[in-house]
Amino acid sequence: MIQKSLVLIKPDGVQRALVGEIIKRFENAGLKITGMKMVWIDADFSKKHYSAHVGKSFYPPTEQYITSGPVIAMVLEGIEAVHTVRKIVGSTEPKNSPPGTIRGDFAHMSMAYADGKKITIKNLIHASGTIEEAKKEIELWFKKDEIHGYKTVHEVHVL
Ligand code: GDP
Ligand code: MG
């Protein structure tokens, strides 16, 4: 039941100074930050991270976007964390992401607009989509000794 998920605050989130606002939402839900760092990835690393999307029409602008500035990479831990994090983040297309979600509150771009302009969907966050994806992504982004085990008050009052 207790899972870890990989979350990235993408370059638009960092450059729009939304890092604190975004992290607050995960902390408020009781998710535990067990790893965190700022990284500026290159094209090779992007191809590893987005290995499932390399070759798709939206991959080139997606690579350009994720390599355009540093990201904040985090490992978040909690009950069914993969699903919980995606719920807080919202859906891929900000236009259809409800208010209250990160993508719905801080963006409104549509797929049609992004595809028409041949840009990627700027949606502030990456979050692992499945448990398998989370495992693979955490191994790609974090060394074992960069992930920390500790107790939070939530483990006393929420879990
Ligand atoms: P996510 O798991 O919600 O981030 O979505 P995906 O894994 O399907 O796609 C990865 C990223 O590629 C998304 O977050 C978007 O930035 C971008 N993207 C995905 N699908 C499309 C699309 O159909 N058009 C465009 N322009 N960008 C897309
Ligand atoms: Mg995905």
Short mmCIF file of N, CA and C and ligand atoms in Angstrom, two decimals:
data_model
loop_
_atom_site.label_atom_id
_atom_site.label_comp_id
_atom_site.label_asym_id
_atom_site.label_seq_id
_atom_site.Cartn_x
_atom_site.Cartn_y
_atom_site.Cartn_z
N MET A 1 0.83 -1.23 0.00
CA MET A 1 0.00 0.00 0.00
C MET A 1 0.86 1.26 0.00
N ILE A 2 1.97 1.22 0.77
CA ILE A 2 2.85 2.39 0.78
C ILE A 2 3.72 2.34 -0.47
N GLN A 3 3.60 3.38 -1.28
CA GLN A 3 4.35 3.43 -2.55
C GLN A 3 5.18 4.70 -2.62
N LYS A 4 6.13 4.67 -3.57
CA LYS A 4 6.91 5.86 -3.90
C LYS A 4 6.56 6.27 -5.33
N SER A 5 6.59 7.58 -5.59
CA SER A 5 6.35 8.08 -6.94
C SER A 5 7.41 9.11 -7.29
N LEU A 6 7.79 9.18 -8.56
CA LEU A 6 8.73 10.22 -9.00
C LEU A 6 7.94 11.43 -9.50
N VAL A 7 8.25 12.58 -8.96
CA VAL A 7 7.61 13.84 -9.39
C VAL A 7 8.69 14.80 -9.84
N LEU A 8 8.45 15.45 -10.99
CA LEU A 8 9.33 16.53 -11.45
C LEU A 8 8.51 17.80 -11.52
N ILE A 9 9.07 18.89 -10.99
CA ILE A 9 8.52 20.21 -11.31
C ILE A 9 9.29 20.64 -12.55
N LYS A 10 8.59 20.70 -13.68
CA LYS A 10 9.22 20.93 -14.99
C LYS A 10 9.73 22.37 -15.09
N PRO A 11 10.51 22.68 -16.14
CA PRO A 11 11.12 24.02 -16.22
C PRO A 11 10.12 25.18 -16.13
N ASP A 12 8.90 24.99 -16.65
CA ASP A 12 7.92 26.11 -16.54
C ASP A 12 7.53 26.35 -15.08
N GLY A 13 7.42 25.29 -14.30
CA GLY A 13 7.08 25.44 -12.88
C GLY A 13 8.18 26.13 -12.09
N VAL A 14 9.44 25.77 -12.41
CA VAL A 14 10.58 26.39 -11.74
C VAL A 14 10.66 27.87 -12.14
N GLN A 15 10.55 28.13 -13.45
CA GLN A 15 10.73 29.50 -13.95
C GLN A 15 9.56 30.41 -13.57
N ARG A 16 8.39 29.81 -13.34
CA ARG A 16 7.23 30.62 -12.89
C ARG A 16 7.19 30.76 -11.37
N ALA A 17 8.25 30.28 -10.71
CA ALA A 17 8.39 30.43 -9.25
C ALA A 17 7.24 29.77 -8.50
N LEU A 18 6.82 28.57 -9.01
CA LEU A 18 5.72 27.84 -8.37
C LEU A 18 6.21 26.66 -7.53
N VAL A 19 7.52 26.58 -7.32
CA VAL A 19 8.07 25.42 -6.61
C VAL A 19 7.46 25.27 -5.21
N GLY A 20 7.47 26.35 -4.44
CA GLY A 20 6.94 26.29 -3.07
C GLY A 20 5.46 25.94 -3.06
N GLU A 21 4.70 26.59 -3.93
CA GLU A 21 3.25 26.37 -4.02
C GLU A 21 2.94 24.90 -4.35
N ILE A 22 3.74 24.35 -5.26
CA ILE A 22 3.49 22.96 -5.70
C ILE A 22 3.87 21.97 -4.59
N ILE A 23 5.04 22.17 -4.00
CA ILE A 23 5.49 21.24 -2.95
C ILE A 23 4.50 21.27 -1.78
N LYS A 24 4.00 22.46 -1.47
CA LYS A 24 3.05 22.62 -0.36
C LYS A 24 1.83 21.70 -0.53
N ARG A 25 1.36 21.57 -1.77
CA ARG A 25 0.16 20.76 -2.02
C ARG A 25 0.41 19.28 -1.70
N PHE A 26 1.60 18.79 -2.05
CA PHE A 26 1.92 17.39 -1.73
C PHE A 26 2.11 17.22 -0.22
N GLU A 27 2.80 18.18 0.39
CA GLU A 27 3.01 18.09 1.85
C GLU A 27 1.67 18.17 2.60
N ASN A 28 0.78 19.05 2.12
CA ASN A 28 -0.52 19.19 2.79
C ASN A 28 -1.32 17.89 2.78
N ALA A 29 -1.12 17.09 1.72
CA ALA A 29 -1.85 15.81 1.63
C ALA A 29 -1.20 14.73 2.48
N GLY A 30 -0.06 15.05 3.08
CA GLY A 30 0.60 14.08 3.95
C GLY A 30 1.62 13.22 3.24
N LEU A 31 1.91 13.53 1.98
CA LEU A 31 2.95 12.77 1.27
C LEU A 31 4.31 13.16 1.82
N LYS A 32 5.18 12.17 1.93
CA LYS A 32 6.51 12.40 2.52
C LYS A 32 7.55 12.55 1.42
N ILE A 33 8.33 13.63 1.49
CA ILE A 33 9.44 13.82 0.55
C ILE A 33 10.60 12.97 1.05
N THR A 34 10.99 11.96 0.24
CA THR A 34 12.12 11.11 0.67
C THR A 34 13.37 11.36 -0.17
N GLY A 35 13.23 12.15 -1.23
CA GLY A 35 14.38 12.55 -2.04
C GLY A 35 14.04 13.83 -2.75
N MET A 36 15.04 14.73 -2.92
CA MET A 36 14.76 15.97 -3.66
C MET A 36 16.06 16.62 -4.14
N LYS A 37 16.06 17.05 -5.41
CA LYS A 37 17.24 17.76 -5.93
C LYS A 37 16.85 18.55 -7.18
N MET A 38 17.72 19.54 -7.54
CA MET A 38 17.53 20.30 -8.79
C MET A 38 18.50 19.73 -9.83
N VAL A 39 17.96 19.42 -11.02
CA VAL A 39 18.76 18.80 -12.07
C VAL A 39 18.44 19.47 -13.41
N TRP A 40 19.46 19.71 -14.22
CA TRP A 40 19.24 20.20 -15.59
C TRP A 40 19.63 19.06 -16.52
N ILE A 41 18.66 18.37 -17.08
CA ILE A 41 18.96 17.16 -17.86
C ILE A 41 19.30 17.51 -19.31
N ASP A 42 19.99 16.57 -19.99
CA ASP A 42 20.32 16.76 -21.41
C ASP A 42 19.43 15.85 -22.27
N ALA A 43 19.64 15.92 -23.59
CA ALA A 43 18.78 15.18 -24.52
C ALA A 43 18.87 13.66 -24.30
N ASP A 44 20.07 13.16 -24.00
CA ASP A 44 20.21 11.71 -23.77
C ASP A 44 19.37 11.25 -22.59
N PHE A 45 19.43 12.04 -21.51
CA PHE A 45 18.67 11.68 -20.31
C PHE A 45 17.16 11.78 -20.58
N SER A 46 16.77 12.79 -21.35
CA SER A 46 15.35 12.94 -21.71
C SER A 46 14.86 11.69 -22.44
N LYS A 47 15.69 11.15 -23.34
CA LYS A 47 15.28 9.96 -24.10
C LYS A 47 15.11 8.76 -23.18
N LYS A 48 15.90 8.71 -22.10
CA LYS A 48 15.72 7.62 -21.12
C LYS A 48 14.43 7.84 -20.33
N HIS A 49 14.25 9.08 -19.88
CA HIS A 49 13.06 9.38 -19.07
C HIS A 49 11.77 9.15 -19.87
N TYR A 50 11.77 9.64 -21.12
CA TYR A 50 10.57 9.54 -21.97
C TYR A 50 10.72 8.40 -22.98
N SER A 51 11.36 7.29 -22.58
CA SER A 51 11.63 6.20 -23.54
C SER A 51 10.34 5.71 -24.21
N ALA A 52 9.21 5.77 -23.51
CA ALA A 52 7.95 5.30 -24.08
C ALA A 52 7.43 6.25 -25.16
N HIS A 53 7.93 7.48 -25.19
CA HIS A 53 7.38 8.49 -26.12
C HIS A 53 8.33 8.84 -27.27
N VAL A 54 9.61 8.38 -27.19
CA VAL A 54 10.56 8.69 -28.26
C VAL A 54 9.97 8.14 -29.57
N GLY A 55 9.96 8.96 -30.62
CA GLY A 55 9.39 8.51 -31.90
C GLY A 55 7.99 9.06 -32.14
N LYS A 56 7.30 9.49 -31.07
CA LYS A 56 5.97 10.07 -31.26
C LYS A 56 6.11 11.51 -31.74
N SER A 57 5.06 12.03 -32.37
CA SER A 57 5.15 13.37 -32.98
C SER A 57 5.44 14.44 -31.94
N PHE A 58 4.93 14.26 -30.70
CA PHE A 58 5.13 15.30 -29.70
C PHE A 58 6.45 15.14 -28.94
N TYR A 59 7.25 14.08 -29.28
CA TYR A 59 8.49 13.90 -28.52
C TYR A 59 9.51 15.03 -28.71
N PRO A 60 9.81 15.45 -29.97
CA PRO A 60 10.86 16.49 -30.10
C PRO A 60 10.59 17.76 -29.29
N PRO A 61 9.37 18.36 -29.37
CA PRO A 61 9.14 19.53 -28.51
C PRO A 61 9.12 19.20 -27.01
N THR A 62 8.77 17.96 -26.68
CA THR A 62 8.76 17.56 -25.26
C THR A 62 10.20 17.49 -24.74
N GLU A 63 11.11 17.00 -25.57
CA GLU A 63 12.53 16.97 -25.18
C GLU A 63 13.07 18.40 -25.06
N GLN A 64 12.71 19.24 -26.01
CA GLN A 64 13.17 20.64 -25.98
C GLN A 64 12.73 21.30 -24.67
N TYR A 65 11.50 21.03 -24.29
CA TYR A 65 10.89 21.64 -23.08
C TYR A 65 11.56 21.14 -21.80
N ILE A 66 11.73 19.83 -21.69
CA ILE A 66 12.24 19.26 -20.42
C ILE A 66 13.74 19.56 -20.24
N THR A 67 14.42 19.86 -21.38
CA THR A 67 15.86 20.19 -21.29
C THR A 67 16.10 21.71 -21.31
N SER A 68 15.02 22.51 -21.27
CA SER A 68 15.17 23.97 -21.44
C SER A 68 15.58 24.69 -20.17
N GLY A 69 15.61 23.98 -19.06
CA GLY A 69 16.00 24.61 -17.78
C GLY A 69 16.01 23.53 -16.71
N PRO A 70 16.45 23.89 -15.51
CA PRO A 70 16.49 22.87 -14.45
C PRO A 70 15.08 22.47 -13.98
N VAL A 71 15.00 21.25 -13.48
CA VAL A 71 13.75 20.75 -12.89
C VAL A 71 14.03 20.42 -11.42
N ILE A 72 12.97 20.38 -10.63
CA ILE A 72 13.07 19.87 -9.26
C ILE A 72 12.56 18.43 -9.31
N ALA A 73 13.44 17.50 -8.94
CA ALA A 73 13.06 16.08 -8.92
C ALA A 73 12.82 15.64 -7.49
N MET A 74 11.71 14.93 -7.29
CA MET A 74 11.35 14.50 -5.93
C MET A 74 10.88 13.05 -5.93
N VAL A 75 11.16 12.37 -4.84
CA VAL A 75 10.52 11.09 -4.58
C VAL A 75 9.52 11.34 -3.46
N LEU A 76 8.25 11.03 -3.73
CA LEU A 76 7.20 11.22 -2.73
C LEU A 76 6.68 9.86 -2.31
N GLU A 77 6.46 9.71 -1.02
CA GLU A 77 6.04 8.42 -0.47
C GLU A 77 4.72 8.59 0.29
N GLY A 78 3.83 7.62 0.13
CA GLY A 78 2.57 7.65 0.87
C GLY A 78 1.67 6.50 0.46
N ILE A 79 0.45 6.48 1.01
CA ILE A 79 -0.50 5.40 0.71
C ILE A 79 -0.93 5.50 -0.75
N GLU A 80 -0.70 4.44 -1.52
CA GLU A 80 -1.01 4.44 -2.96
C GLU A 80 -0.53 5.74 -3.61
N ALA A 81 0.73 6.07 -3.34
CA ALA A 81 1.28 7.38 -3.72
C ALA A 81 1.19 7.65 -5.22
N VAL A 82 1.30 6.61 -6.05
CA VAL A 82 1.28 6.84 -7.50
C VAL A 82 -0.07 7.46 -7.89
N HIS A 83 -1.15 6.86 -7.43
CA HIS A 83 -2.48 7.38 -7.75
C HIS A 83 -2.73 8.72 -7.06
N THR A 84 -2.35 8.80 -5.78
CA THR A 84 -2.60 10.02 -5.00
C THR A 84 -1.92 11.23 -5.64
N VAL A 85 -0.68 11.02 -6.05
CA VAL A 85 0.07 12.13 -6.67
C VAL A 85 -0.59 12.54 -7.98
N ARG A 86 -0.97 11.58 -8.83
CA ARG A 86 -1.61 11.91 -10.12
C ARG A 86 -2.93 12.66 -9.89
N LYS A 87 -3.65 12.30 -8.82
CA LYS A 87 -4.90 12.99 -8.50
C LYS A 87 -4.63 14.46 -8.16
N ILE A 88 -3.58 14.71 -7.39
CA ILE A 88 -3.23 16.08 -7.01
C ILE A 88 -2.72 16.86 -8.23
N VAL A 89 -2.03 16.16 -9.13
CA VAL A 89 -1.44 16.80 -10.32
C VAL A 89 -2.51 17.13 -11.36
N GLY A 90 -3.49 16.23 -11.56
CA GLY A 90 -4.52 16.42 -12.60
C GLY A 90 -4.18 15.67 -13.86
N SER A 91 -4.91 15.95 -14.95
CA SER A 91 -4.72 15.18 -16.18
C SER A 91 -3.72 15.87 -17.11
N THR A 92 -3.23 15.10 -18.09
CA THR A 92 -2.15 15.58 -18.96
C THR A 92 -2.47 16.92 -19.61
N GLU A 93 -3.72 17.06 -20.06
CA GLU A 93 -4.14 18.29 -20.75
C GLU A 93 -4.69 19.29 -19.73
N PRO A 94 -3.99 20.36 -19.46
CA PRO A 94 -4.47 21.31 -18.44
C PRO A 94 -5.89 21.80 -18.70
N LYS A 95 -6.25 21.97 -19.97
CA LYS A 95 -7.61 22.44 -20.31
C LYS A 95 -8.69 21.58 -19.65
N ASN A 96 -8.44 20.28 -19.56
CA ASN A 96 -9.43 19.37 -18.98
C ASN A 96 -9.09 18.94 -17.56
N SER A 97 -8.14 19.61 -16.95
CA SER A 97 -7.75 19.26 -15.59
C SER A 97 -8.57 20.12 -14.62
N PRO A 98 -9.29 19.51 -13.70
CA PRO A 98 -10.23 20.30 -12.89
C PRO A 98 -9.54 21.30 -11.97
N PRO A 99 -10.27 22.38 -11.61
CA PRO A 99 -9.77 23.30 -10.59
C PRO A 99 -9.44 22.51 -9.32
N GLY A 100 -8.42 22.93 -8.62
CA GLY A 100 -8.01 22.19 -7.42
C GLY A 100 -6.81 21.31 -7.71
N THR A 101 -6.62 20.96 -8.99
CA THR A 101 -5.41 20.21 -9.35
C THR A 101 -4.32 21.20 -9.74
N ILE A 102 -3.07 20.77 -9.68
CA ILE A 102 -1.95 21.67 -10.03
C ILE A 102 -2.08 22.11 -11.49
N ARG A 103 -2.30 21.15 -12.39
CA ARG A 103 -2.38 21.50 -13.81
C ARG A 103 -3.63 22.33 -14.12
N GLY A 104 -4.72 22.10 -13.38
CA GLY A 104 -5.96 22.86 -13.60
C GLY A 104 -5.90 24.26 -13.01
N ASP A 105 -5.14 24.42 -11.94
CA ASP A 105 -5.08 25.73 -11.28
C ASP A 105 -4.04 26.67 -11.90
N PHE A 106 -2.97 26.10 -12.46
CA PHE A 106 -1.86 26.96 -12.90
C PHE A 106 -1.59 26.92 -14.40
N ALA A 107 -2.45 26.23 -15.15
CA ALA A 107 -2.28 26.19 -16.60
C ALA A 107 -3.66 25.95 -17.24
N HIS A 108 -3.76 26.20 -18.54
CA HIS A 108 -5.03 25.91 -19.22
C HIS A 108 -4.82 25.49 -20.68
N MET A 109 -3.60 25.10 -21.04
CA MET A 109 -3.29 24.77 -22.43
C MET A 109 -4.04 23.51 -22.89
N SER A 110 -4.44 23.53 -24.18
CA SER A 110 -5.11 22.35 -24.74
C SER A 110 -4.16 21.61 -25.68
N MET A 111 -4.46 20.32 -25.92
CA MET A 111 -3.70 19.50 -26.87
C MET A 111 -3.79 20.13 -28.26
N ALA A 112 -4.99 20.56 -28.65
CA ALA A 112 -5.19 21.11 -30.00
C ALA A 112 -4.30 22.34 -30.20
N TYR A 113 -4.22 23.19 -29.18
CA TYR A 113 -3.39 24.40 -29.29
C TYR A 113 -1.91 24.00 -29.39
N ALA A 114 -1.47 23.09 -28.51
CA ALA A 114 -0.06 22.69 -28.49
C ALA A 114 0.31 21.99 -29.80
N ASP A 115 -0.55 21.08 -30.27
CA ASP A 115 -0.24 20.35 -31.50
C ASP A 115 -0.23 21.30 -32.70
N GLY A 116 -1.15 22.27 -32.71
CA GLY A 116 -1.22 23.26 -33.79
C GLY A 116 0.05 24.09 -33.86
N LYS A 117 0.61 24.40 -32.71
CA LYS A 117 1.82 25.22 -32.68
C LYS A 117 3.10 24.37 -32.69
N LYS A 118 2.91 23.03 -32.75
CA LYS A 118 4.03 22.08 -32.70
C LYS A 118 4.90 22.29 -31.45
N ILE A 119 4.22 22.54 -30.33
CA ILE A 119 4.93 22.63 -29.05
C ILE A 119 4.41 21.52 -28.15
N THR A 120 5.08 21.32 -27.04
CA THR A 120 4.58 20.31 -26.12
C THR A 120 3.54 20.95 -25.21
N ILE A 121 2.77 20.11 -24.55
CA ILE A 121 1.83 20.61 -23.56
C ILE A 121 2.63 21.05 -22.34
N LYS A 122 2.57 22.32 -22.01
CA LYS A 122 3.27 22.79 -20.81
C LYS A 122 2.33 22.60 -19.63
N ASN A 123 2.67 21.59 -18.82
CA ASN A 123 1.74 21.22 -17.75
C ASN A 123 2.42 21.10 -16.38
N LEU A 124 3.54 21.77 -16.23
CA LEU A 124 4.19 22.03 -14.94
C LEU A 124 4.85 20.85 -14.23
N ILE A 125 4.25 19.66 -14.38
CA ILE A 125 4.63 18.52 -13.53
C ILE A 125 4.80 17.26 -14.37
N HIS A 126 5.74 16.45 -13.97
CA HIS A 126 5.74 15.05 -14.38
C HIS A 126 5.46 14.22 -13.14
N ALA A 127 4.63 13.21 -13.26
CA ALA A 127 4.41 12.28 -12.14
C ALA A 127 4.27 10.88 -12.72
N SER A 128 4.91 9.92 -12.08
CA SER A 128 4.85 8.52 -12.56
C SER A 128 3.40 8.10 -12.76
N GLY A 129 3.16 7.36 -13.87
CA GLY A 129 1.80 6.95 -14.20
C GLY A 129 1.38 5.62 -13.60
N THR A 130 2.35 4.75 -13.36
CA THR A 130 2.06 3.42 -12.81
C THR A 130 3.14 3.06 -11.79
N ILE A 131 2.89 1.99 -11.03
CA ILE A 131 3.87 1.54 -10.04
C ILE A 131 5.17 1.12 -10.74
N GLU A 132 5.04 0.45 -11.89
CA GLU A 132 6.23 -0.01 -12.64
C GLU A 132 7.03 1.19 -13.15
N GLU A 133 6.29 2.19 -13.67
CA GLU A 133 6.93 3.41 -14.17
C GLU A 133 7.67 4.11 -13.02
N ALA A 134 7.03 4.15 -11.86
CA ALA A 134 7.64 4.82 -10.69
C ALA A 134 8.96 4.15 -10.32
N LYS A 135 8.96 2.83 -10.30
CA LYS A 135 10.16 2.09 -9.93
C LYS A 135 11.30 2.41 -10.90
N LYS A 136 10.99 2.34 -12.18
CA LYS A 136 11.98 2.60 -13.24
C LYS A 136 12.48 4.04 -13.16
N GLU A 137 11.57 4.97 -12.98
CA GLU A 137 11.93 6.39 -12.99
C GLU A 137 12.75 6.77 -11.75
N ILE A 138 12.39 6.20 -10.60
CA ILE A 138 13.15 6.51 -9.38
C ILE A 138 14.58 5.99 -9.52
N GLU A 139 14.73 4.80 -10.12
CA GLU A 139 16.08 4.25 -10.34
C GLU A 139 16.88 5.11 -11.31
N LEU A 140 16.19 5.69 -12.30
CA LEU A 140 16.87 6.54 -13.28
C LEU A 140 17.32 7.87 -12.65
N TRP A 141 16.49 8.44 -11.82
CA TRP A 141 16.74 9.80 -11.32
C TRP A 141 17.52 9.86 -10.01
N PHE A 142 17.41 8.82 -9.19
CA PHE A 142 18.01 8.89 -7.84
C PHE A 142 18.91 7.70 -7.55
N LYS A 143 20.06 8.01 -6.93
CA LYS A 143 20.90 6.93 -6.40
C LYS A 143 20.27 6.47 -5.09
N LYS A 144 20.56 5.25 -4.70
CA LYS A 144 19.97 4.70 -3.46
C LYS A 144 20.21 5.61 -2.26
N ASP A 145 21.46 6.14 -2.15
CA ASP A 145 21.78 6.95 -0.96
C ASP A 145 21.24 8.38 -1.04
N GLU A 146 20.51 8.69 -2.12
CA GLU A 146 19.84 10.01 -2.20
C GLU A 146 18.38 9.92 -1.73
N ILE A 147 17.95 8.72 -1.37
CA ILE A 147 16.59 8.53 -0.87
C ILE A 147 16.68 8.22 0.63
N HIS A 148 15.92 8.97 1.41
CA HIS A 148 16.09 8.92 2.87
C HIS A 148 14.84 8.38 3.56
N GLY A 149 15.07 7.55 4.56
CA GLY A 149 13.97 7.04 5.37
C GLY A 149 13.94 7.79 6.69
N TYR A 150 12.81 8.34 7.04
CA TYR A 150 12.66 9.04 8.33
C TYR A 150 11.18 9.06 8.69
N LYS A 151 10.88 9.41 9.93
CA LYS A 151 9.47 9.41 10.37
C LYS A 151 8.92 10.83 10.37
N THR A 152 7.70 10.99 9.88
CA THR A 152 7.02 12.29 9.96
C THR A 152 5.88 12.18 10.98
N VAL A 153 5.33 13.32 11.37
CA VAL A 153 4.17 13.28 12.29
C VAL A 153 2.98 12.61 11.62
N HIS A 154 2.91 12.66 10.27
CA HIS A 154 1.80 12.01 9.59
C HIS A 154 1.78 10.52 9.86
N GLU A 155 2.95 9.95 10.03
CA GLU A 155 2.98 8.51 10.31
C GLU A 155 2.37 8.20 11.67
N VAL A 156 2.28 9.20 12.52
CA VAL A 156 1.61 9.02 13.81
C VAL A 156 0.13 9.36 13.67
N HIS A 157 -0.21 10.43 12.92
CA HIS A 157 -1.57 10.95 12.93
C HIS A 157 -2.42 10.60 11.71
N VAL A 158 -1.79 10.22 10.58
CA VAL A 158 -2.56 9.95 9.36
C VAL A 158 -2.49 8.48 8.95
N LEU A 159 -1.31 7.91 8.96
CA LEU A 159 -1.17 6.53 8.45
C LEU A 159 -1.67 5.49 9.45
P1 GDP B 1 1.78 12.65 -18.41
O1 GDP B 1 2.12 11.31 -17.82
O2 GDP B 1 0.45 13.18 -17.92
O3 GDP B 1 2.89 13.68 -18.24
O4 GDP B 1 1.60 12.47 -19.98
P2 GDP B 1 2.36 11.50 -21.03
O5 GDP B 1 3.29 10.57 -20.32
O6 GDP B 1 1.33 10.92 -21.93
O7 GDP B 1 3.21 12.54 -21.92
C1 GDP B 1 4.41 13.12 -21.46
C2 GDP B 1 4.40 14.61 -21.75
O8 GDP B 1 4.40 14.82 -23.18
C3 GDP B 1 3.14 15.35 -21.26
O9 GDP B 1 3.21 15.73 -19.90
C4 GDP B 1 3.10 16.53 -22.18
O10 GDP B 1 4.07 17.53 -21.78
C5 GDP B 1 3.56 15.94 -23.51
N1 GDP B 1 2.44 15.43 -24.33
C6 GDP B 1 1.78 14.26 -24.14
N2 GDP B 1 0.83 14.05 -25.08
C7 GDP B 1 0.91 15.12 -25.90
C8 GDP B 1 0.18 15.49 -27.10
O11 GDP B 1 -0.71 14.78 -27.58
N3 GDP B 1 0.52 16.68 -27.69
C9 GDP B 1 1.51 17.48 -27.20
N4 GDP B 1 1.75 18.62 -27.84
N5 GDP B 1 2.21 17.17 -26.08
C10 GDP B 1 1.92 16.01 -25.43
MG MG B 2 3.47 9.84 -18.40
#
